[in-house]
mmCIF file of C-alpha atoms and ligand atoms in Angstrom:
data_model
loop_
_atom_site.group_PDB
_atom_site.id
_atom_site.type_symbol
_atom_site.label_atom_id
_atom_site.label_comp_id
_atom_site.label_asym_id
_atom_site.label_seq_id
_atom_site.Cartn_x
_atom_site.Cartn_y
_atom_site.Cartn_z
ATOM 1 C CA MET U 1 -49.562 5.129 -31.432
ATOM 2 C CA VAL U 2 -53.761 4.651 -31.143
ATOM 3 C CA CYS U 3 -54.217 4.590 -34.764
ATOM 4 C CA THR U 4 -51.397 2.528 -35.874
ATOM 5 C CA ASN U 5 -53.869 -0.503 -35.679
ATOM 6 C CA LYS U 6 -56.232 1.521 -38.110
ATOM 7 C CA VAL U 7 -53.356 2.425 -40.262
ATOM 8 C CA LEU U 8 -52.408 -1.020 -40.668
ATOM 9 C CA PHE U 9 -55.561 -2.214 -41.135
ATOM 10 C CA ALA U 10 -56.654 0.063 -44.151
ATOM 11 C CA LEU U 11 -52.973 -1.092 -45.368
ATOM 12 C CA PHE U 12 -53.952 -4.767 -45.244
ATOM 13 C CA VAL U 13 -57.201 -4.108 -46.423
ATOM 14 C CA ALA U 14 -55.539 -2.152 -49.352
ATOM 15 C CA VAL U 15 -52.984 -4.974 -50.144
ATOM 16 C CA LEU U 16 -55.784 -7.427 -50.442
ATOM 17 C CA GLY U 17 -57.824 -5.393 -52.980
ATOM 18 C CA ILE U 18 -54.795 -4.969 -55.128
ATOM 19 C CA GLY U 19 -54.090 -8.838 -54.605
ATOM 20 C CA ALA U 20 -57.758 -9.904 -55.750
ATOM 21 C CA LEU U 21 -57.319 -7.326 -58.869
ATOM 22 C CA THR U 22 -54.125 -8.920 -60.018
ATOM 23 C CA ALA U 23 -55.309 -12.499 -59.164
ATOM 24 C CA PHE U 24 -58.670 -11.581 -62.141
ATOM 25 C CA ASN U 25 -57.130 -8.639 -64.272
ATOM 26 C CA PRO U 26 -54.699 -9.896 -66.006
ATOM 27 C CA ALA U 27 -54.603 -6.680 -67.676
ATOM 28 C CA ARG U 28 -53.235 -5.115 -64.492
ATOM 29 C CA ALA U 29 -49.314 -5.031 -64.593
ATOM 30 C CA ALA U 30 -47.804 -7.591 -62.501
ATOM 31 C CA PRO U 31 -44.216 -6.715 -60.730
ATOM 32 C CA ALA U 32 -41.870 -7.559 -63.936
ATOM 33 C CA VAL U 33 -38.831 -9.688 -63.054
ATOM 34 C CA SER U 34 -36.238 -7.985 -65.531
ATOM 35 C CA GLU U 35 -33.134 -9.713 -64.210
ATOM 36 C CA ILE U 36 -32.072 -13.282 -62.984
ATOM 37 C CA ARG U 37 -28.329 -14.250 -62.163
ATOM 38 C CA ILE U 38 -26.411 -17.146 -60.991
ATOM 39 C CA GLY U 39 -23.435 -16.153 -59.287
ATOM 40 C CA VAL U 40 -20.802 -18.986 -57.839
ATOM 41 C CA HIS U 41 -19.919 -17.868 -54.109
ATOM 42 C CA SER U 42 -16.990 -20.101 -53.279
ATOM 43 C CA GLU U 43 -19.050 -23.384 -52.691
ATOM 44 C CA LYS U 44 -22.593 -21.456 -53.019
ATOM 45 C CA LEU U 45 -24.987 -20.585 -55.325
ATOM 46 C CA ARG U 46 -26.777 -17.137 -55.657
ATOM 47 C CA ILE U 47 -29.661 -16.466 -57.428
ATOM 48 C CA VAL U 48 -30.907 -12.958 -57.922
ATOM 49 C CA LEU U 49 -34.042 -11.657 -59.062
ATOM 50 C CA GLU U 50 -34.435 -8.347 -60.202
ATOM 51 C CA SER U 51 -37.751 -6.746 -60.423
ATOM 52 C CA ASP U 52 -39.757 -3.315 -60.058
ATOM 53 C CA ALA U 53 -41.501 -4.389 -56.734
ATOM 54 C CA LYS U 54 -40.752 -6.692 -53.790
ATOM 55 C CA LEU U 55 -41.015 -10.154 -54.479
ATOM 56 C CA PRO U 56 -43.057 -12.326 -51.847
ATOM 57 C CA ALA U 57 -41.321 -15.838 -51.814
ATOM 58 C CA ILE U 58 -40.953 -19.363 -50.993
ATOM 59 C CA ALA U 59 -38.600 -21.665 -51.566
ATOM 60 C CA PHE U 60 -38.473 -25.265 -50.953
ATOM 61 C CA GLU U 61 -35.907 -28.101 -52.673
ATOM 62 C CA LEU U 62 -37.887 -31.271 -54.354
ATOM 63 C CA GLY U 63 -36.194 -34.759 -54.683
ATOM 64 C CA GLY U 64 -36.216 -37.173 -58.008
ATOM 65 C CA PRO U 65 -34.799 -35.220 -59.914
ATOM 66 C CA LEU U 66 -33.092 -32.854 -57.805
ATOM 67 C CA ARG U 67 -34.888 -29.265 -57.614
ATOM 68 C CA ILE U 68 -35.286 -25.951 -56.140
ATOM 69 C CA VAL U 69 -39.256 -24.565 -56.271
ATOM 70 C CA LEU U 70 -39.053 -20.581 -55.750
ATOM 71 C CA ASP U 71 -42.669 -20.133 -55.927
ATOM 72 C CA LEU U 72 -43.928 -16.432 -56.381
ATOM 73 C CA PRO U 73 -46.690 -13.999 -57.199
ATOM 74 C CA ASP U 74 -48.341 -13.421 -60.610
ATOM 75 C CA VAL U 75 -45.049 -11.713 -62.247
ATOM 76 C CA ASP U 76 -44.378 -10.764 -65.985
ATOM 77 C CA TRP U 77 -41.114 -12.318 -66.751
ATOM 78 C CA ARG U 78 -39.276 -9.764 -68.442
ATOM 79 C CA ILE U 79 -36.178 -12.138 -69.891
ATOM 80 C CA ASP U 80 -35.450 -14.607 -72.787
ATOM 81 C CA PRO U 81 -36.584 -18.117 -71.582
ATOM 82 C CA ALA U 82 -33.239 -19.468 -73.605
ATOM 83 C CA ARG U 83 -31.840 -17.966 -71.090
ATOM 84 C CA GLY U 84 -32.509 -20.278 -68.551
ATOM 85 C CA GLU U 85 -31.023 -23.394 -71.194
ATOM 86 C CA ARG U 86 -27.979 -23.275 -69.393
ATOM 87 C CA GLY U 87 -27.404 -22.359 -65.635
ATOM 88 C CA ARG U 88 -24.362 -22.174 -63.555
ATOM 89 C CA GLY U 89 -22.532 -24.012 -61.216
ATOM 90 C CA PHE U 90 -24.307 -27.135 -59.634
ATOM 91 C CA VAL U 91 -27.601 -25.295 -61.207
ATOM 92 C CA GLY U 92 -27.949 -27.332 -64.807
ATOM 93 C CA SER U 93 -30.984 -25.308 -65.898
ATOM 94 C CA PHE U 94 -33.937 -23.878 -65.147
ATOM 95 C CA ARG U 95 -37.485 -21.994 -65.892
ATOM 96 C CA PHE U 96 -39.855 -20.284 -65.153
ATOM 97 C CA GLY U 97 -42.939 -19.218 -66.518
ATOM 98 C CA GLN U 98 -46.946 -18.366 -64.632
ATOM 99 C CA PHE U 99 -48.240 -21.897 -63.033
ATOM 100 C CA ALA U 100 -51.453 -21.666 -61.591
ATOM 101 C CA PRO U 101 -53.339 -18.071 -62.133
ATOM 102 C CA GLY U 102 -52.052 -15.665 -59.695
ATOM 103 C CA ARG U 103 -48.875 -17.973 -59.624
ATOM 104 C CA SER U 104 -45.091 -17.874 -60.995
ATOM 105 C CA ARG U 105 -42.840 -20.346 -60.199
ATOM 106 C CA MET U 106 -39.081 -20.589 -60.612
ATOM 107 C CA VAL U 107 -37.125 -24.463 -61.160
ATOM 108 C CA LEU U 108 -33.503 -24.757 -60.424
ATOM 109 C CA ASP U 109 -32.406 -28.226 -62.202
ATOM 110 C CA LEU U 110 -29.660 -29.520 -59.336
ATOM 111 C CA THR U 111 -26.691 -31.359 -60.496
ATOM 112 C CA ARG U 112 -25.893 -32.087 -57.193
ATOM 113 C CA PRO U 113 -27.903 -32.148 -54.263
ATOM 114 C CA ALA U 114 -28.355 -28.825 -52.184
ATOM 115 C CA LEU U 115 -30.344 -26.870 -50.060
ATOM 116 C CA VAL U 116 -32.331 -23.484 -49.551
ATOM 117 C CA ASP U 117 -29.863 -21.292 -47.210
ATOM 118 C CA LYS U 118 -31.090 -17.662 -47.126
ATOM 119 C CA LEU U 119 -33.699 -16.024 -49.041
ATOM 120 C CA PHE U 120 -34.481 -12.726 -48.668
ATOM 121 C CA HIS U 121 -34.758 -9.042 -50.294
ATOM 122 C CA ILE U 122 -32.571 -6.321 -51.001
ATOM 123 C CA PRO U 123 -34.581 -2.817 -51.493
ATOM 124 C CA PRO U 124 -33.395 -0.279 -53.939
ATOM 125 C CA VAL U 125 -30.666 1.344 -53.859
ATOM 126 C CA GLY U 126 -29.835 3.687 -55.874
ATOM 127 C CA ALA U 127 -30.364 2.677 -59.641
ATOM 128 C CA ARG U 128 -31.098 -0.521 -58.711
ATOM 129 C CA PRO U 129 -34.145 -2.597 -58.878
ATOM 130 C CA TRP U 130 -35.931 -4.773 -55.607
ATOM 131 C CA ARG U 131 -33.575 -8.065 -55.474
ATOM 132 C CA LEU U 132 -34.759 -11.084 -54.343
ATOM 133 C CA VAL U 133 -31.696 -13.669 -53.454
ATOM 134 C CA LEU U 134 -31.592 -16.713 -53.268
ATOM 135 C CA ASP U 135 -28.438 -18.815 -51.673
ATOM 136 C CA LEU U 136 -28.177 -22.519 -51.738
ATOM 137 C CA ALA U 137 -25.326 -24.888 -50.345
ATOM 138 C CA PRO U 138 -24.607 -28.114 -51.577
ATOM 139 C CA VAL U 139 -25.148 -30.876 -49.330
ATOM 140 C CA THR U 140 -24.330 -34.679 -49.158
ATOM 141 C CA ALA U 141 -27.336 -36.888 -50.457
ATOM 142 C CA GLU U 142 -27.804 -38.350 -47.134
ATOM 143 C CA ALA U 143 -28.616 -34.699 -45.903
ATOM 144 C CA PHE U 144 -30.812 -33.909 -48.552
ATOM 145 C CA THR U 145 -32.917 -37.189 -48.464
ATOM 146 C CA ARG U 146 -33.114 -36.484 -44.501
ATOM 147 C CA HIS U 147 -34.086 -33.347 -44.825
ATOM 148 C CA LEU U 148 -37.006 -33.997 -46.974
ATOM 149 C CA ALA U 149 -38.073 -36.573 -44.938
ATOM 150 C CA ARG U 150 -38.243 -33.548 -42.082
ATOM 151 C CA PRO U 151 -42.047 -33.686 -40.693
ATOM 152 C CA ASP U 152 -42.720 -30.007 -41.973
ATOM 153 C CA ALA U 153 -41.205 -30.852 -45.324
ATOM 154 C CA PRO U 154 -43.851 -29.884 -48.180
ATOM 155 C CA LYS U 155 -44.614 -33.569 -49.176
ATOM 156 C CA ALA U 156 -45.770 -34.660 -52.520
ATOM 157 C CA GLU U 157 -46.489 -30.961 -54.487
ATOM 158 C CA PRO U 158 -49.369 -31.985 -57.120
ATOM 159 C CA PRO U 159 -49.294 -28.466 -59.103
ATOM 160 C CA ALA U 160 -45.656 -29.547 -59.417
ATOM 161 C CA ARG U 161 -46.332 -32.865 -61.533
ATOM 162 C CA THR U 162 -49.408 -31.907 -62.992
ATOM 163 C CA ALA U 163 -49.007 -28.308 -64.331
ATOM 164 C CA VAL U 164 -47.153 -27.397 -67.509
ATOM 165 C CA ILE U 165 -45.092 -24.083 -67.075
ATOM 166 C CA VAL U 166 -46.023 -21.822 -69.479
ATOM 167 C CA PRO U 167 -43.134 -19.889 -70.994
ATOM 168 C CA PRO U 168 -43.383 -15.872 -71.498
ATOM 169 C CA PRO U 169 -43.821 -15.299 -75.256
ATOM 170 C CA ARG U 170 -40.462 -14.728 -76.037
ATOM 171 C CA PRO U 171 -39.518 -10.741 -76.220
ATOM 172 C CA ALA U 172 -40.524 -9.639 -79.627
ATOM 173 C CA PRO U 173 -37.606 -8.480 -82.093
ATOM 174 C CA ALA U 174 -36.290 -5.499 -81.400
ATOM 175 C CA ALA U 175 -36.498 -3.040 -85.306
ATOM 176 C CA ARG U 176 -32.699 -3.091 -85.136
ATOM 177 C CA LYS U 177 -30.338 -4.663 -82.859
ATOM 178 C CA LYS U 178 -28.514 -3.498 -80.604
ATOM 179 C CA VAL U 179 -24.509 -2.403 -82.015
ATOM 180 C CA VAL U 180 -21.920 -3.517 -79.186
ATOM 181 C CA VAL U 181 -18.100 -3.169 -80.030
ATOM 182 C CA ILE U 182 -15.565 -4.299 -78.524
ATOM 183 C CA ASP U 183 -12.590 -2.900 -78.157
ATOM 184 C CA PRO U 184 -9.689 -4.856 -77.149
ATOM 185 C CA GLY U 185 -6.359 -2.727 -76.142
ATOM 186 C CA HIS U 186 -3.563 -2.460 -77.645
ATOM 187 C CA GLY U 187 -1.653 -4.661 -80.936
ATOM 188 C CA GLY U 188 0.930 -4.901 -83.057
ATOM 189 C CA ILE U 189 3.403 -2.822 -82.354
ATOM 190 C CA ASP U 190 1.774 -2.214 -78.809
ATOM 191 C CA PRO U 191 2.099 -4.989 -76.410
ATOM 192 C CA GLY U 192 0.174 -3.093 -73.998
ATOM 193 C CA ALA U 193 1.345 -4.332 -70.328
ATOM 194 C CA VAL U 194 3.662 -7.280 -69.933
ATOM 195 C CA GLY U 195 3.188 -9.933 -67.532
ATOM 196 C CA ARG U 196 5.093 -11.980 -64.923
ATOM 197 C CA ARG U 197 5.820 -14.821 -67.671
ATOM 198 C CA LYS U 198 6.060 -12.286 -70.423
ATOM 199 C CA VAL U 199 2.519 -12.607 -71.365
ATOM 200 C CA TYR U 200 1.301 -9.288 -73.341
ATOM 201 C CA GLU U 201 -1.816 -7.857 -72.428
ATOM 202 C CA LYS U 202 -2.692 -7.523 -76.611
ATOM 203 C CA PHE U 203 -3.141 -11.449 -76.765
ATOM 204 C CA VAL U 204 -4.794 -11.569 -73.519
ATOM 205 C CA THR U 205 -7.588 -8.620 -74.401
ATOM 206 C CA LEU U 206 -7.653 -10.159 -78.002
ATOM 207 C CA ALA U 207 -8.745 -13.769 -76.655
ATOM 208 C CA MET U 208 -10.892 -11.588 -74.490
ATOM 209 C CA ALA U 209 -13.188 -9.922 -76.994
ATOM 210 C CA GLN U 210 -13.844 -13.150 -79.711
ATOM 211 C CA GLN U 211 -14.969 -14.828 -75.843
ATOM 212 C CA LEU U 212 -16.865 -12.076 -75.098
ATOM 213 C CA GLN U 213 -17.731 -11.364 -79.029
ATOM 214 C CA LYS U 214 -19.294 -15.271 -79.045
ATOM 215 C CA GLU U 215 -21.137 -14.836 -76.187
ATOM 216 C CA LEU U 216 -23.036 -11.577 -76.795
ATOM 217 C CA ALA U 217 -23.614 -13.394 -80.503
ATOM 218 C CA ARG U 218 -25.408 -16.201 -78.746
ATOM 219 C CA ARG U 219 -28.026 -13.986 -77.822
ATOM 220 C CA GLY U 220 -29.230 -13.341 -81.373
ATOM 221 C CA ARG U 221 -30.069 -9.478 -80.093
ATOM 222 C CA TYR U 222 -26.855 -7.905 -80.633
ATOM 223 C CA ARG U 223 -24.544 -6.854 -83.339
ATOM 224 C CA VAL U 224 -20.910 -7.268 -82.117
ATOM 225 C CA VAL U 225 -17.903 -5.439 -83.691
ATOM 226 C CA LEU U 226 -14.477 -5.351 -82.891
ATOM 227 C CA THR U 227 -11.995 -2.981 -83.161
ATOM 228 C CA ARG U 228 -9.551 -5.364 -83.929
ATOM 229 C CA ASP U 229 -10.060 -9.063 -84.396
ATOM 230 C CA LYS U 230 -6.116 -9.997 -84.896
ATOM 231 C CA ASP U 231 -2.643 -8.347 -83.565
ATOM 232 C CA THR U 232 -2.316 -5.125 -85.254
ATOM 233 C CA PHE U 233 -2.235 -1.857 -84.515
ATOM 234 C CA VAL U 234 -5.443 0.427 -83.761
ATOM 235 C CA ARG U 235 -4.764 4.201 -83.058
ATOM 236 C CA LEU U 236 -6.510 5.167 -80.203
ATOM 237 C CA ARG U 237 -8.730 7.822 -82.458
ATOM 238 C CA GLU U 238 -9.894 5.386 -84.721
ATOM 239 C CA ARG U 239 -10.661 3.179 -82.390
ATOM 240 C CA VAL U 240 -13.222 5.499 -81.192
ATOM 241 C CA GLY U 241 -14.101 6.210 -85.077
ATOM 242 C CA ILE U 242 -14.746 2.020 -86.108
ATOM 243 C CA ALA U 243 -17.076 2.999 -82.634
ATOM 244 C CA ARG U 244 -18.971 5.523 -84.089
ATOM 245 C CA ALA U 245 -18.984 4.633 -88.058
ATOM 246 C CA ALA U 246 -20.791 0.848 -86.313
ATOM 247 C CA GLY U 247 -23.128 3.035 -84.814
ATOM 248 C CA ALA U 248 -22.399 1.786 -81.447
ATOM 249 C CA ASP U 249 -24.776 1.581 -79.067
ATOM 250 C CA LEU U 250 -22.206 0.492 -76.370
ATOM 251 C CA PHE U 251 -18.828 0.643 -76.378
ATOM 252 C CA ILE U 252 -16.443 -1.740 -74.326
ATOM 253 C CA SER U 253 -12.995 -1.889 -74.433
ATOM 254 C CA LEU U 254 -10.594 -4.275 -72.484
ATOM 255 C CA HIS U 255 -7.638 -3.885 -70.875
ATOM 256 C CA ALA U 256 -5.528 -5.412 -68.186
ATOM 257 C CA ASP U 257 -2.775 -3.953 -66.141
ATOM 258 C CA SER U 258 0.649 -4.219 -64.807
ATOM 259 C CA ILE U 259 2.099 -2.361 -61.747
ATOM 260 C CA ALA U 260 5.238 -2.994 -59.777
ATOM 261 C CA ASN U 261 3.416 -3.910 -56.446
ATOM 262 C CA ARG U 262 3.129 -7.495 -57.461
ATOM 263 C CA LYS U 263 0.938 -8.101 -55.031
ATOM 264 C CA VAL U 264 -1.935 -5.523 -55.946
ATOM 265 C CA ARG U 265 -4.714 -7.736 -57.876
ATOM 266 C CA GLY U 266 -8.353 -7.196 -58.907
ATOM 267 C CA ALA U 267 -10.518 -5.870 -61.623
ATOM 268 C CA ALA U 268 -11.816 -2.200 -61.892
ATOM 269 C CA VAL U 269 -14.405 -0.873 -64.381
ATOM 270 C CA TYR U 270 -13.576 2.594 -65.946
ATOM 271 C CA THR U 271 -15.785 5.419 -67.708
ATOM 272 C CA LEU U 272 -15.089 9.086 -68.547
ATOM 273 C CA SER U 273 -14.540 12.078 -66.533
ATOM 274 C CA GLU U 274 -13.314 15.239 -67.004
ATOM 275 C CA THR U 275 -11.449 14.665 -63.685
ATOM 276 C CA SER U 276 -10.185 11.623 -62.410
ATOM 277 C CA SER U 277 -11.538 9.873 -59.432
ATOM 278 C CA ASP U 278 -7.664 10.086 -57.812
ATOM 279 C CA LYS U 279 -4.234 9.581 -58.480
ATOM 280 C CA GLU U 280 -4.144 6.079 -59.515
ATOM 281 C CA ALA U 281 -7.142 6.265 -62.133
ATOM 282 C CA ALA U 282 -5.283 9.446 -63.750
ATOM 283 C CA ASP U 283 -1.841 7.744 -64.149
ATOM 284 C CA LEU U 284 -3.386 4.657 -65.464
ATOM 285 C CA ALA U 285 -5.364 6.928 -68.602
ATOM 286 C CA ALA U 286 -2.014 8.613 -69.001
ATOM 287 C CA LYS U 287 -0.337 5.313 -69.321
ATOM 288 C CA GLU U 288 -3.591 3.605 -71.648
ATOM 289 C CA ASN U 289 -3.514 6.990 -73.556
ATOM 290 C CA LYS U 290 0.258 6.369 -74.564
ATOM 291 C CA ALA U 291 -0.630 3.950 -77.098
ATOM 292 C CA ASP U 292 -0.088 5.896 -79.896
ATOM 293 C CA LEU U 293 3.129 7.524 -79.057
ATOM 294 C CA ILE U 294 4.568 4.034 -78.245
ATOM 295 C CA ALA U 295 3.629 2.911 -81.567
ATOM 296 C CA GLY U 296 5.492 6.287 -82.839
ATOM 297 C CA MET U 297 2.360 7.947 -84.224
ATOM 298 C CA ASP U 298 2.570 11.264 -85.376
ATOM 299 C CA LEU U 299 0.409 13.604 -82.543
ATOM 300 C CA THR U 300 0.905 17.013 -83.542
ATOM 301 C CA GLY U 301 -2.286 18.512 -84.703
ATOM 302 C CA GLU U 302 -4.307 15.539 -82.946
ATOM 303 C CA SER U 303 -3.116 15.528 -79.511
ATOM 304 C CA THR U 304 -5.267 18.483 -79.024
ATOM 305 C CA GLU U 305 -8.392 17.089 -80.494
ATOM 306 C CA VAL U 306 -8.123 13.788 -78.727
ATOM 307 C CA THR U 307 -7.240 15.036 -75.549
ATOM 308 C CA ASN U 308 -9.495 17.911 -74.853
ATOM 309 C CA ILE U 309 -13.004 17.104 -76.299
ATOM 310 C CA LEU U 310 -14.981 19.090 -74.639
ATOM 311 C CA ILE U 311 -18.200 17.484 -72.578
ATOM 312 C CA ASP U 312 -20.841 18.900 -73.391
ATOM 313 C CA LEU U 313 -24.451 18.031 -71.974
ATOM 314 C CA ALA U 314 -25.095 15.285 -74.726
ATOM 315 C CA GLN U 315 -21.826 13.664 -73.706
ATOM 316 C CA ARG U 316 -22.864 14.288 -70.348
ATOM 317 C CA GLU U 317 -25.887 12.243 -70.907
ATOM 318 C CA THR U 318 -23.524 9.633 -72.565
ATOM 319 C CA MET U 319 -21.387 9.980 -69.163
ATOM 320 C CA ASN U 320 -24.068 8.883 -66.924
ATOM 321 C CA HIS U 321 -25.675 5.964 -69.516
ATOM 322 C CA SER U 322 -22.005 4.520 -69.250
ATOM 323 C CA ALA U 323 -21.604 5.156 -65.506
ATOM 324 C CA ALA U 324 -24.964 3.272 -65.157
ATOM 325 C CA PHE U 325 -23.496 0.072 -67.368
ATOM 326 C CA ALA U 326 -20.492 0.630 -65.236
ATOM 327 C CA ARG U 327 -22.653 -0.286 -61.555
ATOM 328 C CA VAL U 328 -24.542 -3.132 -63.252
ATOM 329 C CA LEU U 329 -21.167 -4.255 -64.902
ATOM 330 C CA VAL U 330 -19.176 -4.217 -61.801
ATOM 331 C CA ASP U 331 -22.308 -5.769 -59.958
ATOM 332 C CA ASP U 332 -22.120 -8.551 -62.101
ATOM 333 C CA MET U 333 -18.619 -8.968 -62.230
ATOM 334 C CA THR U 334 -18.112 -9.102 -58.710
ATOM 335 C CA ASP U 335 -19.189 -12.722 -58.564
ATOM 336 C CA LEU U 336 -15.884 -14.036 -60.491
ATOM 337 C CA THR U 337 -13.424 -11.143 -59.822
ATOM 338 C CA LYS U 338 -12.205 -9.096 -57.314
ATOM 339 C CA PHE U 339 -12.402 -5.807 -57.349
ATOM 340 C CA VAL U 340 -9.731 -3.413 -56.475
ATOM 341 C CA ARG U 341 -10.749 -1.008 -53.332
ATOM 342 C CA LYS U 342 -12.860 1.494 -55.597
ATOM 343 C CA SER U 343 -14.274 -0.581 -58.314
ATOM 344 C CA HIS U 344 -15.920 1.850 -60.363
ATOM 345 C CA ARG U 345 -13.585 4.633 -61.062
ATOM 346 C CA PHE U 346 -13.421 8.181 -63.283
ATOM 347 C CA ALA U 347 -10.845 8.716 -65.998
ATOM 348 C CA GLY U 348 -9.614 10.660 -68.681
ATOM 349 C CA PHE U 349 -9.366 7.594 -71.208
ATOM 350 C CA ALA U 350 -9.047 8.474 -74.480
ATOM 351 C CA VAL U 351 -11.007 5.685 -76.017
ATOM 352 C CA LEU U 352 -14.103 6.261 -74.149
ATOM 353 C CA LYS U 353 -14.176 9.871 -75.749
ATOM 354 C CA ALA U 354 -16.727 9.563 -78.541
ATOM 355 C CA PRO U 355 -19.463 11.705 -77.260
ATOM 356 C CA ASP U 356 -22.676 10.147 -78.064
ATOM 357 C CA VAL U 357 -21.245 6.277 -77.249
ATOM 358 C CA PRO U 358 -21.707 5.022 -73.587
ATOM 359 C CA SER U 359 -18.369 3.442 -72.971
ATOM 360 C CA VAL U 360 -16.853 2.004 -70.760
ATOM 361 C CA LEU U 361 -13.379 0.136 -69.822
ATOM 362 C CA ILE U 362 -12.449 -2.674 -68.249
ATOM 363 C CA GLU U 363 -8.908 -3.416 -66.602
ATOM 364 C CA MET U 364 -9.475 -7.211 -65.974
ATOM 365 C CA GLY U 365 -6.731 -7.487 -63.314
ATOM 366 C CA TYR U 366 -3.000 -7.564 -63.442
ATOM 367 C CA LEU U 367 -0.947 -9.405 -65.380
ATOM 368 C CA SER U 368 1.887 -8.530 -62.472
ATOM 369 C CA ASN U 369 -0.135 -10.821 -59.823
ATOM 370 C CA SER U 370 0.770 -14.340 -60.698
ATOM 371 C CA ALA U 371 -3.197 -15.270 -59.435
ATOM 372 C CA ASP U 372 -4.082 -12.563 -62.017
ATOM 373 C CA GLU U 373 -2.478 -13.781 -64.722
ATOM 374 C CA ALA U 374 -2.838 -17.560 -64.632
ATOM 375 C CA ARG U 375 -6.716 -17.083 -64.325
ATOM 376 C CA LEU U 376 -6.472 -14.778 -67.062
ATOM 377 C CA LEU U 377 -4.953 -16.873 -69.995
ATOM 378 C CA LYS U 378 -7.316 -19.631 -68.480
ATOM 379 C CA PRO U 379 -10.213 -19.938 -71.118
ATOM 380 C CA SER U 380 -12.732 -21.167 -68.870
ATOM 381 C CA TYR U 381 -12.386 -18.268 -66.023
ATOM 382 C CA ARG U 382 -12.631 -16.180 -69.621
ATOM 383 C CA VAL U 383 -15.952 -17.695 -70.686
ATOM 384 C CA GLU U 384 -17.233 -16.765 -67.208
ATOM 385 C CA LEU U 385 -16.156 -13.209 -67.594
ATOM 386 C CA ALA U 386 -17.596 -13.137 -71.055
ATOM 387 C CA ARG U 387 -21.070 -14.285 -69.597
ATOM 388 C CA ALA U 388 -21.000 -11.776 -66.503
ATOM 389 C CA ILE U 389 -20.069 -9.293 -68.595
ATOM 390 C CA THR U 390 -22.725 -10.267 -71.357
ATOM 391 C CA GLU U 391 -25.290 -10.164 -68.775
ATOM 392 C CA ALA U 392 -24.530 -6.589 -67.496
ATOM 393 C CA VAL U 393 -24.868 -5.920 -71.007
ATOM 394 C CA ASP U 394 -28.756 -7.723 -70.964
ATOM 395 C CA ALA U 395 -29.395 -5.973 -68.060
ATOM 396 C CA TYR U 396 -28.345 -2.284 -69.387
ATOM 397 C CA PHE U 397 -30.497 -2.746 -72.288
ATOM 398 C CA GLU U 398 -33.099 -3.783 -71.131
ATOM 399 C CA ARG U 399 -33.100 -1.239 -68.419
ATOM 400 C CA ARG U 400 -33.118 1.562 -70.950
ATOM 401 C CA ALA U 401 -35.629 -0.456 -73.319
ATOM 402 C CA ARG U 402 -37.694 0.381 -70.014
ATOM 403 C CA GLU U 403 -36.746 3.617 -69.399
ATOM 404 C CA ASN U 404 -37.863 4.496 -73.065
ATOM 405 C CA GLY U 405 -40.939 3.291 -72.203
ATOM 406 C CA GLN U 406 -40.518 -0.175 -75.152
HETATM 407 ZN ZN1 ZN B 501 -3.878 -1.690 -71.372
#
């Protein structure tokens, strides 16, 4: 125990040394922020910054106009500045960038008074990086004013008035746009699940696919292909074929389930596996795989190819990427939707069997549950869901680019 202080002192010196380098040597890599997410949790908002190192941070409120400020050390913002143009919930918009030498700042514009509720770190878990979490809680205008008037409140923030936040340069356009193929489940003669109010799955999936296409296209860095853009029947093999022909980098199949128990609700994200994670997942895969049968297709000579694709090494790598995307997806969608108890599951879906395209299947909810059905029918909910999925797509490609050292 005697040496503990010495060790601590050595660490302290080391940290100081690194700090000095960070401030004066721009060539030294600052912690990189790779993702910013805003989640709505009933009344509160949660802002999450993902980074490759722990980010010391201070958050405080400013009035006239209403703002929340998050002060950080020098940070490498690997985020498109356009992301801040539209916020979420009572955060109307936000900006981020270098604020002063060695300092970065994020400013959130509020559309109603809110206070910093919590600020904490989540250390890396599995493939997830460091996360800095800022929770904001709405308050009355009186409470906000009272809070700013407290004796220890940061008084007028001179730098905030004079300094201009320098936005980071926009990421260089990639040589080739990433291709995202969206696959609205079922269609034409195959309605898919039928809801309590006779809502057909095939219409819900198509509406959602079109919304997601719009949201992804707005990013300007994806080429988006739909396996169908109208109410037509497309065979499962063809869906996989469309993805491969388009040179898909990511394949997202959209579905909505229905079961006898009307109380069951929630979403789930599936990826391919030789063995299903549980019987329910296996049954669901069997049900979804029936699409071709429902449409009266003759599967002779094809079923073996569709159902017995050997899972080789290439596919295993694809499966790892699929699983990585599924985890980000579950994380981003958690703000919005309840998940069935195991949110990421594995099963043998025919539509996920392109051996070289990372693929996931999203069951967005249960049409047999009136609450889920009502939400999926609401355009505003579909917009939110499309945004959550888009953020997950961004996070997935940004991570892969980093892994490949691009
Ligand atoms: Zn389906």
